[in-house]
Amino acid sequence: MARGETIAGLDIGTTKTCAVIAASGVDGLEILGIGEAPSTGMRKGVVTDLEETVRAIEAATERAERMAGVHVSHVYVGVTGEHMQSTNNRGVVAVTGEDREVIAPDVKRVVDASKIINLAADRQIIHALPRHYTIDGQDGVTDPVGMSGGRLEVDTHIVTGGASFIANVLKCVHRAGLETAGIVFEPLASSAATLLPEEKHVGVVLLDVGGGTTDIAVFVGGGVVHSATIPVGGNILTNDIALGLKTTFAEAENVKRIYGSGLLRADEEDQSFAVKTLDGRSTRDVTSSQLRAIVVPRVLEIFRLAKANIVDRIPRDQVLGEVVITGGGAHLRGIETAAADVFGLPVRIGVPSTIAGLTDAVRQPEYATAVGLVLFGPRGEQMPHLNGHGSGSFGKLWTWFTSIWN
Ligand SMILES: Nc1ncnc2c1ncn2[C@@H]1O[C@H](COP(=O)(O)OP(=O)(O)OP(=O)(O)O)[C@@H](O)[C@H]1O
Ligand SMILES: [Mg+2]
């Protein structure tokens, strides 16, 4: 297969830095390589150690390049953190062409008009994502080019970020010898890799439970209506386990991965296992019910914080169909039941699935952001054109419809 230009994404997370390289082929984008390195200079989207972060970027990129057999010079960079904010805005312009037919520059002008918001000097606009257009009062237009009218309006989702936080991330990228092709708010990247157009149309909450943060994106009617980050992720569970069982963070992480569960009720007999003491010289017996008493309340708290963040920002009458959990935290056994309990919605685990060239090793929730960067970066968010929505297995979702504000 003839391969076109390569596209690379760089996700600098709290626990790991991940680079993905893809190239366009006949069937669309295909992943050629993925590389990973531990992150030790990044916390919750914020650079805490420049040199460490540069090293992690270099290592992850080099591994991806070796696997792909290509060299990359430009990367789409994921950004996240509490400094990220989002809002919805509207732009209006007059269609000026002689025959009053909307042309591409009109669309650019109207999206630019929607970017006029009150912006503090230390903040910058990262995205202005069109949700839908209105022409002479006719709303719900997904692609206005070629249509006739005098007044073109657009509803956009605007994402802004703290300029210095972003500058520090980009400085690390630059020092690692890479140019930034673009920046993408991470939950939007994760959404691009894991969500189906039908889900975005019906209404879906994407939660990327990482190590330090939980990134949120809410889609309704095909477009994003809310995006945010809350500063809690899977590492807080590990901390709680370390404190509760009086052991090291590393041992607590093992215990979490092997025995941890988000199930609200035990699904098996109480099990006993040995946990190393803080000095590592002896072990102590712990039961799965003791572990659950530590993990479950914290998992529920993460989802309650996410829900509170969403409820604040979405109209009260808005119905949603589903919650999709991705990010490394999605590996926690039974995490779906905790999310279902809090949101009162069906829940599925999201793995990268919307791109070719994926081996099972890449089809893991912790790679959703990195894979999504190569998808979302160059294309931006396009309004989906629904094919046969409401039919087949997806039709079932409608019967689950419920309001998360009940
Ligand atoms: N099997 C597992 N069970 C429970 N948690 C797991 C498992 N595997 C990984 N995790 C958790 O996933 C988290 C890391 O997820 P991820 O790799 O998505 O984070 P990140 O992108 O580095 O961080 P962030 O997005 O917060 O900056 C860690 O808290 C880790 O403990
Ligand atoms: Mg992440």
Tab-separated table of C-alpha atoms and ligand atoms in Angstrom:
chain	number	residue	atom	x	y	z
A	1	MET	CA	0.000	0.000	0.000
A	2	ALA	CA	1.388	3.385	-0.917
A	3	ARG	CA	1.872	5.489	2.151
A	4	GLY	CA	1.367	9.205	2.305
A	5	GLU	CA	2.628	11.786	4.705
A	6	THR	CA	3.232	10.658	8.276
A	7	ILE	CA	1.357	12.214	11.185
A	8	ALA	CA	2.534	11.978	14.772
A	9	GLY	CA	0.862	12.541	18.129
A	10	LEU	CA	2.472	13.106	21.509
A	11	ASP	CA	0.593	12.528	24.769
A	12	ILE	CA	2.659	13.712	27.729
A	13	GLY	CA	0.731	12.225	30.639
A	14	THR	CA	1.207	12.157	34.394
A	15	THR	CA	2.389	8.539	34.361
A	16	LYS	CA	3.610	7.954	30.812
A	17	THR	CA	4.560	9.804	27.655
A	18	CYS	CA	3.320	8.175	24.498
A	19	ALA	CA	4.113	8.888	20.844
A	20	VAL	CA	2.060	7.509	17.956
A	21	ILE	CA	3.033	7.670	14.288
A	22	ALA	CA	0.467	7.115	11.555
A	23	ALA	CA	0.379	7.503	7.786
A	24	SER	CA	-2.449	7.855	5.327
A	25	GLY	CA	-3.089	4.777	3.229
A	26	VAL	CA	-5.871	3.733	0.885
A	27	ASP	CA	-8.185	2.934	3.791
A	28	GLY	CA	-7.469	6.140	5.671
A	29	LEU	CA	-4.998	6.586	8.488
A	30	GLU	CA	-2.993	3.602	9.627
A	31	ILE	CA	-0.819	3.350	12.747
A	32	LEU	CA	2.809	2.581	11.952
A	33	GLY	CA	4.420	2.865	15.351
A	34	ILE	CA	3.853	3.582	19.012
A	35	GLY	CA	6.437	4.339	21.705
A	36	GLU	CA	6.146	4.876	25.402
A	37	ALA	CA	8.358	6.135	28.236
A	38	PRO	CA	7.604	6.801	31.911
A	39	SER	CA	6.725	10.446	32.691
A	40	THR	CA	8.528	11.804	35.707
A	41	GLY	CA	8.446	15.523	34.979
A	42	MET	CA	4.730	16.058	34.453
A	43	ARG	CA	1.877	16.309	36.946
A	44	LYS	CA	-1.769	16.711	36.000
A	45	GLY	CA	-0.971	18.337	32.671
A	46	VAL	CA	1.617	20.722	34.108
A	47	VAL	CA	5.375	20.504	33.546
A	48	THR	CA	7.157	20.088	36.886
A	49	ASP	CA	10.584	19.143	35.508
A	50	LEU	CA	11.617	20.364	32.077
A	51	GLU	CA	14.625	18.085	31.613
A	52	GLU	CA	12.771	14.946	32.704
A	53	THR	CA	9.904	15.757	30.368
A	54	VAL	CA	12.274	16.365	27.434
A	55	ARG	CA	13.906	13.005	28.120
A	56	ALA	CA	10.541	11.221	28.202
A	57	ILE	CA	9.502	12.848	24.904
A	58	GLU	CA	12.775	11.870	23.259
A	59	ALA	CA	12.558	8.280	24.489
A	60	ALA	CA	8.895	7.776	23.512
A	61	THR	CA	9.380	9.375	20.093
A	62	GLU	CA	12.514	7.395	19.357
A	63	ARG	CA	10.733	4.117	20.202
A	64	ALA	CA	7.796	5.010	17.965
A	65	GLU	CA	10.155	6.025	15.149
A	66	ARG	CA	12.062	2.771	15.401
A	67	MET	CA	8.846	0.756	15.205
A	68	ALA	CA	7.495	2.835	12.316
A	69	GLY	CA	10.800	2.950	10.462
A	70	VAL	CA	10.341	6.666	9.808
A	71	HIS	CA	11.615	9.882	11.306
A	72	VAL	CA	9.147	12.520	12.449
A	73	SER	CA	9.737	16.243	12.689
A	74	HIS	CA	6.248	17.544	13.608
A	75	VAL	CA	3.869	16.321	16.304
A	76	TYR	CA	0.339	17.089	17.445
A	77	VAL	CA	0.659	17.688	21.171
A	78	GLY	CA	-2.005	16.862	23.748
A	79	VAL	CA	-2.663	19.407	26.474
A	80	THR	CA	-4.699	19.094	29.634
A	81	GLY	CA	-4.829	20.401	33.182
A	82	GLU	CA	-6.963	22.509	35.461
A	83	HIS	CA	-5.987	25.612	33.493
A	84	MET	CA	-8.086	24.348	30.546
A	85	GLN	CA	-11.586	25.834	30.264
A	86	SER	CA	-14.401	25.615	27.764
A	87	THR	CA	-17.465	27.591	26.806
A	88	ASN	CA	-20.042	27.647	24.021
A	89	ASN	CA	-20.386	30.713	21.843
A	90	ARG	CA	-22.137	31.919	18.691
A	91	GLY	CA	-20.821	33.797	15.678
A	92	VAL	CA	-22.860	35.717	13.085
A	93	VAL	CA	-21.802	37.144	9.695
A	94	ALA	CA	-23.479	38.428	6.550
A	95	VAL	CA	-22.998	36.282	3.433
A	96	THR	CA	-21.410	38.753	1.046
A	97	GLY	CA	-21.115	36.879	-2.269
A	98	GLU	CA	-23.130	38.228	-5.208
A	99	ASP	CA	-25.448	35.260	-5.420
A	100	ARG	CA	-25.601	34.968	-1.597
A	101	GLU	CA	-24.148	31.493	-1.757
A	102	VAL	CA	-22.088	30.471	1.268
A	103	ILE	CA	-18.445	29.827	0.374
A	104	ALA	CA	-15.610	28.412	2.521
A	105	PRO	CA	-14.221	31.863	3.502
A	106	ASP	CA	-17.682	32.772	4.923
A	107	VAL	CA	-17.494	29.676	7.123
A	108	LYS	CA	-14.042	30.665	8.329
A	109	ARG	CA	-15.262	34.212	9.031
A	110	VAL	CA	-18.236	33.055	11.062
A	111	VAL	CA	-16.135	30.625	13.123
A	112	ASP	CA	-13.638	33.448	13.714
A	113	ALA	CA	-16.527	35.702	14.792
A	114	SER	CA	-17.507	33.094	17.400
A	115	LYS	CA	-14.004	33.311	18.855
A	116	ILE	CA	-14.644	36.825	20.110
A	117	ILE	CA	-14.889	36.148	23.817
A	118	ASN	CA	-13.589	37.827	26.953
A	119	LEU	CA	-10.151	36.354	27.249
A	120	ALA	CA	-7.686	37.192	30.015
A	121	ALA	CA	-4.218	38.183	28.758
A	122	ASP	CA	-2.665	34.969	30.060
A	123	ARG	CA	-5.105	32.687	28.222
A	124	GLN	CA	-5.288	31.489	24.629
A	125	ILE	CA	-7.929	29.869	22.443
A	126	ILE	CA	-7.049	26.271	21.609
A	127	HIS	CA	-10.152	25.217	19.682
A	128	ALA	CA	-13.268	26.740	18.165
A	129	LEU	CA	-15.242	23.659	17.153
A	130	PRO	CA	-18.368	24.269	15.046
A	131	ARG	CA	-21.357	22.346	16.422
A	132	HIS	CA	-23.916	23.455	13.859
A	133	TYR	CA	-24.726	26.326	11.548
A	134	THR	CA	-27.862	28.397	11.026
A	135	ILE	CA	-28.695	30.078	7.699
A	136	ASP	CA	-31.403	32.758	7.721
A	137	GLY	CA	-32.925	31.159	10.801
A	138	GLN	CA	-32.821	27.598	9.498
A	139	ASP	CA	-30.831	25.755	12.138
A	140	GLY	CA	-29.173	22.371	12.372
A	141	VAL	CA	-27.115	22.857	9.205
A	142	THR	CA	-23.996	20.665	9.319
A	143	ASP	CA	-22.259	21.902	6.167
A	144	PRO	CA	-23.332	25.352	4.952
A	145	VAL	CA	-20.992	25.605	1.933
A	146	GLY	CA	-23.040	25.964	-1.258
A	147	MET	CA	-26.263	26.858	0.542
A	148	SER	CA	-27.964	30.201	-0.088
A	149	GLY	CA	-28.814	32.846	2.478
A	150	GLY	CA	-27.957	36.251	3.823
A	151	ARG	CA	-27.141	35.585	7.450
A	152	LEU	CA	-24.816	32.776	8.537
A	153	GLU	CA	-24.544	31.795	12.186
A	154	VAL	CA	-22.506	29.143	13.940
A	155	ASP	CA	-22.585	27.617	17.406
A	156	THR	CA	-19.092	26.673	18.496
A	157	HIS	CA	-17.446	25.014	21.435
A	158	ILE	CA	-14.493	27.135	22.488
A	159	VAL	CA	-11.615	25.651	24.453
A	160	THR	CA	-9.062	27.915	26.115
A	161	GLY	CA	-5.914	27.221	28.084
A	162	GLY	CA	-3.396	28.995	30.295
A	163	ALA	CA	-0.774	30.394	27.911
A	164	SER	CA	2.243	29.825	30.147
A	165	PHE	CA	1.254	26.245	31.032
A	166	ILE	CA	0.981	25.473	27.334
A	167	ALA	CA	4.199	27.338	26.502
A	168	ASN	CA	6.085	25.130	28.978
A	169	VAL	CA	4.742	21.931	27.401
A	170	LEU	CA	5.683	23.207	23.935
A	171	LYS	CA	9.118	24.242	25.173
A	172	CYS	CA	9.763	20.604	26.159
A	173	VAL	CA	8.585	19.413	22.738
A	174	HIS	CA	10.871	21.911	21.036
A	175	ARG	CA	13.877	20.988	23.202
A	176	ALA	CA	13.288	17.356	22.262
A	177	GLY	CA	13.950	18.421	18.669
A	178	LEU	CA	10.335	18.418	17.487
A	179	GLU	CA	8.092	21.044	15.948
A	180	THR	CA	4.501	21.405	17.112
A	181	ALA	CA	2.040	20.745	14.289
A	182	GLY	CA	-0.886	21.669	16.513
A	183	ILE	CA	-2.235	21.358	20.032
A	184	VAL	CA	-5.303	19.379	21.038
A	185	PHE	CA	-7.200	19.316	24.319
A	186	GLU	CA	-6.758	15.697	25.383
A	187	PRO	CA	-10.372	14.573	25.958
A	188	LEU	CA	-11.150	15.604	22.369
A	189	ALA	CA	-8.324	13.389	21.147
A	190	SER	CA	-9.497	10.486	23.327
A	191	SER	CA	-13.029	10.965	21.960
A	192	ALA	CA	-11.787	10.823	18.369
A	193	ALA	CA	-10.160	7.442	19.016
A	194	THR	CA	-12.953	5.792	20.984
A	195	LEU	CA	-16.397	7.247	20.207
A	196	LEU	CA	-18.647	6.317	17.313
A	197	PRO	CA	-20.471	9.038	15.358
A	198	GLU	CA	-23.793	7.546	16.504
A	199	GLU	CA	-22.808	7.891	20.154
A	200	LYS	CA	-21.803	11.518	19.646
A	201	HIS	CA	-25.156	12.134	18.021
A	202	VAL	CA	-27.285	10.536	20.724
A	203	GLY	CA	-25.366	12.132	23.589
A	204	VAL	CA	-22.347	10.645	25.322
A	205	VAL	CA	-20.029	11.454	28.211
A	206	LEU	CA	-16.382	10.514	27.606
A	207	LEU	CA	-14.274	10.138	30.753
A	208	ASP	CA	-10.528	9.600	30.310
A	209	VAL	CA	-9.411	8.427	33.746
A	210	GLY	CA	-5.651	8.952	33.662
A	211	GLY	CA	-3.090	8.894	36.458
A	212	GLY	CA	-3.416	12.479	37.635
A	213	THR	CA	-6.486	13.813	35.864
A	214	THR	CA	-9.870	12.756	34.589
A	215	ASP	CA	-10.579	14.437	31.267
A	216	ILE	CA	-14.188	14.989	30.283
A	217	ALA	CA	-15.906	15.548	26.932
A	218	VAL	CA	-19.661	15.597	26.378
A	219	PHE	CA	-21.134	15.263	22.883
A	220	VAL	CA	-24.714	15.989	21.883
A	221	GLY	CA	-26.144	16.131	18.377
A	222	GLY	CA	-22.776	15.137	16.911
A	223	GLY	CA	-20.800	18.033	18.386
A	224	VAL	CA	-18.957	18.658	21.620
A	225	VAL	CA	-20.948	20.729	24.125
A	226	HIS	CA	-18.649	20.522	27.114
A	227	SER	CA	-15.035	19.643	27.816
A	228	ALA	CA	-13.102	19.896	31.063
A	229	THR	CA	-10.498	18.348	33.309
A	230	ILE	CA	-10.738	17.453	36.973
A	231	PRO	CA	-7.513	16.985	38.934
A	232	VAL	CA	-8.132	13.433	40.165
A	233	GLY	CA	-7.310	10.156	38.455
A	234	GLY	CA	-6.193	6.605	39.134
A	235	ASN	CA	-3.152	7.633	41.168
A	236	ILE	CA	-5.356	8.876	43.981
A	237	LEU	CA	-6.619	5.297	44.396
A	238	THR	CA	-3.022	4.080	44.641
A	239	ASN	CA	-2.270	6.766	47.249
A	240	ASP	CA	-5.290	5.768	49.294
A	241	ILE	CA	-4.255	2.115	49.135
A	242	ALA	CA	-0.682	2.973	50.177
A	243	LEU	CA	-1.955	4.986	53.133
A	244	GLY	CA	-4.722	2.569	54.085
A	245	LEU	CA	-2.578	-0.574	53.878
A	246	LYS	CA	0.605	1.161	55.100
A	247	THR	CA	2.672	0.144	52.137
A	248	THR	CA	4.711	1.763	49.353
A	249	PHE	CA	3.173	3.445	46.312
A	250	ALA	CA	4.703	0.745	44.066
A	251	GLU	CA	3.223	-2.094	46.132
A	252	ALA	CA	-0.125	-0.267	46.337
A	253	GLU	CA	-0.119	0.051	42.520
A	254	ASN	CA	0.428	-3.722	42.223
A	255	VAL	CA	-2.319	-4.445	44.706
A	256	LYS	CA	-4.677	-2.119	42.835
A	257	ARG	CA	-3.994	-3.747	39.483
A	258	ILE	CA	-4.281	-7.326	40.740
A	259	TYR	CA	-6.949	-7.154	43.451
A	260	GLY	CA	-8.563	-3.706	43.057
A	261	SER	CA	-12.217	-3.466	42.105
A	262	GLY	CA	-14.816	-0.802	41.499
A	263	LEU	CA	-17.660	-3.273	41.960
A	264	LEU	CA	-20.146	-1.874	44.435
A	265	ARG	CA	-20.818	-5.321	45.890
A	266	ALA	CA	-18.392	-8.196	46.247
A	267	ASP	CA	-18.855	-10.740	43.454
A	268	GLU	CA	-16.860	-13.480	45.116
A	269	GLU	CA	-15.803	-14.869	48.482
A	270	ASP	CA	-13.563	-12.644	50.522
A	271	GLN	CA	-9.999	-13.320	49.447
A	272	SER	CA	-6.883	-12.777	51.513
A	273	PHE	CA	-3.541	-11.686	50.049
A	274	ALA	CA	-0.133	-10.633	51.337
A	275	VAL	CA	0.938	-6.989	51.095
A	276	LYS	CA	4.519	-5.872	51.689
A	277	THR	CA	5.093	-3.621	54.679
A	278	LEU	CA	6.619	-0.164	54.149
A	279	ASP	CA	10.168	-1.359	54.739
A	280	GLY	CA	9.617	-4.235	52.325
A	281	ARG	CA	10.952	-6.773	54.821
A	282	SER	CA	7.743	-8.519	55.762
A	283	THR	CA	4.160	-8.869	54.615
A	284	ARG	CA	0.757	-8.354	56.150
A	285	ASP	CA	-2.459	-10.176	55.180
A	286	VAL	CA	-5.212	-8.005	53.731
A	287	THR	CA	-8.688	-9.083	52.592
A	288	SER	CA	-10.424	-8.005	49.394
A	289	SER	CA	-13.223	-6.464	51.446
A	290	GLN	CA	-10.676	-4.274	53.263
A	291	LEU	CA	-9.326	-3.188	49.885
A	292	ARG	CA	-12.808	-2.512	48.522
A	293	ALA	CA	-13.563	-0.290	51.514
A	294	ILE	CA	-10.655	1.912	50.397
A	295	VAL	CA	-11.109	1.816	46.611
A	296	VAL	CA	-14.855	1.984	46.018
A	297	PRO	CA	-15.599	5.266	47.868
A	298	ARG	CA	-12.765	6.975	45.966
A	299	VAL	CA	-13.904	5.648	42.576
A	300	LEU	CA	-17.424	6.862	43.331
A	301	GLU	CA	-16.011	10.238	44.348
A	302	ILE	CA	-14.134	10.616	41.037
A	303	PHE	CA	-17.348	9.946	39.116
A	304	ARG	CA	-19.379	12.247	41.361
A	305	LEU	CA	-16.890	15.065	40.753
A	306	ALA	CA	-17.066	14.411	37.004
A	307	LYS	CA	-20.854	14.415	37.095
A	308	ALA	CA	-20.968	17.636	39.140
A	309	ASN	CA	-18.656	19.257	36.591
A	310	ILE	CA	-20.965	18.230	33.750
A	311	VAL	CA	-24.254	19.052	35.467
A	312	ASP	CA	-23.033	22.592	36.035
A	313	ARG	CA	-22.540	23.116	32.334
A	314	ILE	CA	-25.179	21.170	30.419
A	315	PRO	CA	-28.826	22.308	30.143
A	316	ARG	CA	-30.979	20.554	32.732
A	317	ASP	CA	-33.315	19.073	30.118
A	318	GLN	CA	-30.471	17.546	28.117
A	319	VAL	CA	-30.680	13.766	27.918
A	320	LEU	CA	-27.616	11.625	27.414
A	321	GLY	CA	-27.400	8.007	26.290
A	322	GLU	CA	-24.147	6.599	27.550
A	323	VAL	CA	-20.883	7.004	29.439
A	324	VAL	CA	-17.619	5.794	27.875
A	325	ILE	CA	-14.617	5.335	30.181
A	326	THR	CA	-11.113	5.291	28.774
A	327	GLY	CA	-7.566	6.065	30.002
A	328	GLY	CA	-5.463	3.657	32.071
A	329	GLY	CA	-7.920	3.945	34.963
A	330	ALA	CA	-10.493	2.108	32.822
A	331	HIS	CA	-8.562	-1.118	33.549
A	332	LEU	CA	-9.847	-1.192	37.126
A	333	ARG	CA	-12.054	-4.234	37.359
A	334	GLY	CA	-15.731	-3.351	37.678
A	335	ILE	CA	-15.191	0.390	37.183
A	336	GLU	CA	-18.251	0.421	34.886
A	337	THR	CA	-20.591	-0.484	37.748
A	338	ALA	CA	-19.398	2.473	39.840
A	339	ALA	CA	-19.859	4.866	36.888
A	340	ALA	CA	-23.291	3.397	36.086
A	341	ASP	CA	-24.347	3.905	39.704
A	342	VAL	CA	-23.337	7.580	39.701
A	343	PHE	CA	-24.534	8.546	36.210
A	344	GLY	CA	-27.575	6.248	35.952
A	345	LEU	CA	-26.530	5.497	32.363
A	346	PRO	CA	-25.140	2.489	30.522
A	347	VAL	CA	-21.344	2.464	30.579
A	348	ARG	CA	-18.784	0.935	28.264
A	349	ILE	CA	-14.987	0.896	28.248
A	350	GLY	CA	-13.537	2.804	25.287
A	351	VAL	CA	-10.403	1.621	23.515
A	352	PRO	CA	-8.863	3.085	20.348
A	353	SER	CA	-10.859	1.528	17.546
A	354	THR	CA	-11.454	4.130	14.864
A	355	ILE	CA	-8.164	3.752	12.973
A	356	ALA	CA	-6.436	0.979	11.003
A	357	GLY	CA	-3.126	-0.675	11.857
A	358	LEU	CA	-4.072	-1.301	15.463
A	359	THR	CA	-2.646	-4.350	17.089
A	360	ASP	CA	-4.106	-5.593	20.352
A	361	ALA	CA	-1.188	-3.942	22.151
A	362	VAL	CA	-2.405	-0.503	21.004
A	363	ARG	CA	-6.076	-1.289	21.505
A	364	GLN	CA	-5.821	-0.337	25.173
A	365	PRO	CA	-7.604	2.522	26.954
A	366	GLU	CA	-4.345	4.216	28.045
A	367	TYR	CA	-3.507	4.872	24.380
A	368	ALA	CA	-6.792	6.607	23.518
A	369	THR	CA	-5.313	10.104	23.761
A	370	ALA	CA	-2.145	9.398	21.753
A	371	VAL	CA	-4.047	7.567	18.999
A	372	GLY	CA	-6.726	10.266	18.990
A	373	LEU	CA	-4.105	12.977	18.459
A	374	VAL	CA	-3.224	11.696	14.988
A	375	LEU	CA	-6.933	11.489	14.150
A	376	PHE	CA	-8.124	14.766	15.602
A	377	GLY	CA	-4.974	16.842	15.023
A	378	PRO	CA	-5.021	17.178	11.239
A	379	ARG	CA	-8.745	16.858	10.639
A	380	GLY	CA	-10.062	18.949	13.437
A	381	GLU	CA	-13.563	18.148	14.482
A	382	GLN	CA	-15.888	17.752	11.544
A	383	MET	CA	-19.610	17.579	11.922
A	384	PRO	CA	-20.507	13.923	11.549
A	385	HIS	CA	-22.880	12.871	8.845
A	386	LEU	CA	-24.963	10.163	10.383
A	387	ASN	CA	-25.418	6.927	8.540
A	388	GLY	CA	-28.424	4.914	9.549
A	389	HIS	CA	-28.507	6.082	13.132
A	390	GLY	CA	-31.084	4.570	15.442
A	391	SER	CA	-31.018	1.272	13.620
A	392	GLY	CA	-29.505	-2.064	14.535
A	393	SER	CA	-27.900	-2.627	17.905
A	394	PHE	CA	-27.533	1.065	18.457
A	395	GLY	CA	-31.299	1.499	18.489
A	396	LYS	CA	-31.277	-0.150	21.895
A	397	LEU	CA	-29.513	2.815	23.346
A	398	TRP	CA	-32.549	4.966	22.914
A	399	THR	CA	-34.514	2.808	25.299
A	400	TRP	CA	-31.903	3.523	27.959
A	401	PHE	CA	-32.421	7.213	27.611
A	402	THR	CA	-32.468	8.869	30.929
A	403	SER	CA	-31.610	12.214	32.366
A	404	ILE	CA	-28.487	12.318	34.513
A	405	TRP	CA	-30.022	15.054	36.629
A	406	ASN	CA	-32.680	12.813	38.190
B	1	LIG	N1	-4.938	-2.796	35.678
B	1	LIG	C1	-5.165	-1.605	36.211
B	1	LIG	N2	-6.055	-1.479	37.210
B	1	LIG	C2	-6.281	-0.278	37.770
B	1	LIG	N3	-5.691	0.870	37.370
B	1	LIG	C3	-4.794	0.797	36.376
B	1	LIG	C4	-4.478	-0.421	35.733
B	1	LIG	N4	-3.570	-0.183	34.763
B	1	LIG	C5	-3.312	1.152	34.815
B	1	LIG	N5	-4.046	1.744	35.764
B	1	LIG	C6	-4.017	3.145	36.179
B	1	LIG	O1	-4.115	4.009	35.089
B	1	LIG	C7	-3.506	5.262	35.427
B	1	LIG	C8	-2.646	5.717	34.272
B	1	LIG	O2	-3.470	5.951	33.172
B	1	LIG	P1	-2.953	6.723	31.873
B	1	LIG	O3	-1.790	5.993	31.312
B	1	LIG	O4	-4.131	6.932	31.001
B	1	LIG	O5	-2.485	8.089	32.561
B	1	LIG	P2	-1.656	9.308	31.989
B	1	LIG	O6	-2.132	9.634	30.630
B	1	LIG	O7	-0.203	9.062	32.166
B	1	LIG	O8	-2.049	10.434	33.028
B	1	LIG	P3	-2.949	11.781	32.857
B	1	LIG	O9	-3.863	11.541	31.714
B	1	LIG	O10	-3.662	11.913	34.168
B	1	LIG	O11	-1.968	12.876	32.655
B	1	LIG	C9	-2.679	5.017	36.680
B	1	LIG	O12	-3.314	5.605	37.795
B	1	LIG	C10	-2.677	3.499	36.785
B	1	LIG	O13	-2.634	3.067	38.128
B	2	MG	MG	-3.693	10.783	29.840
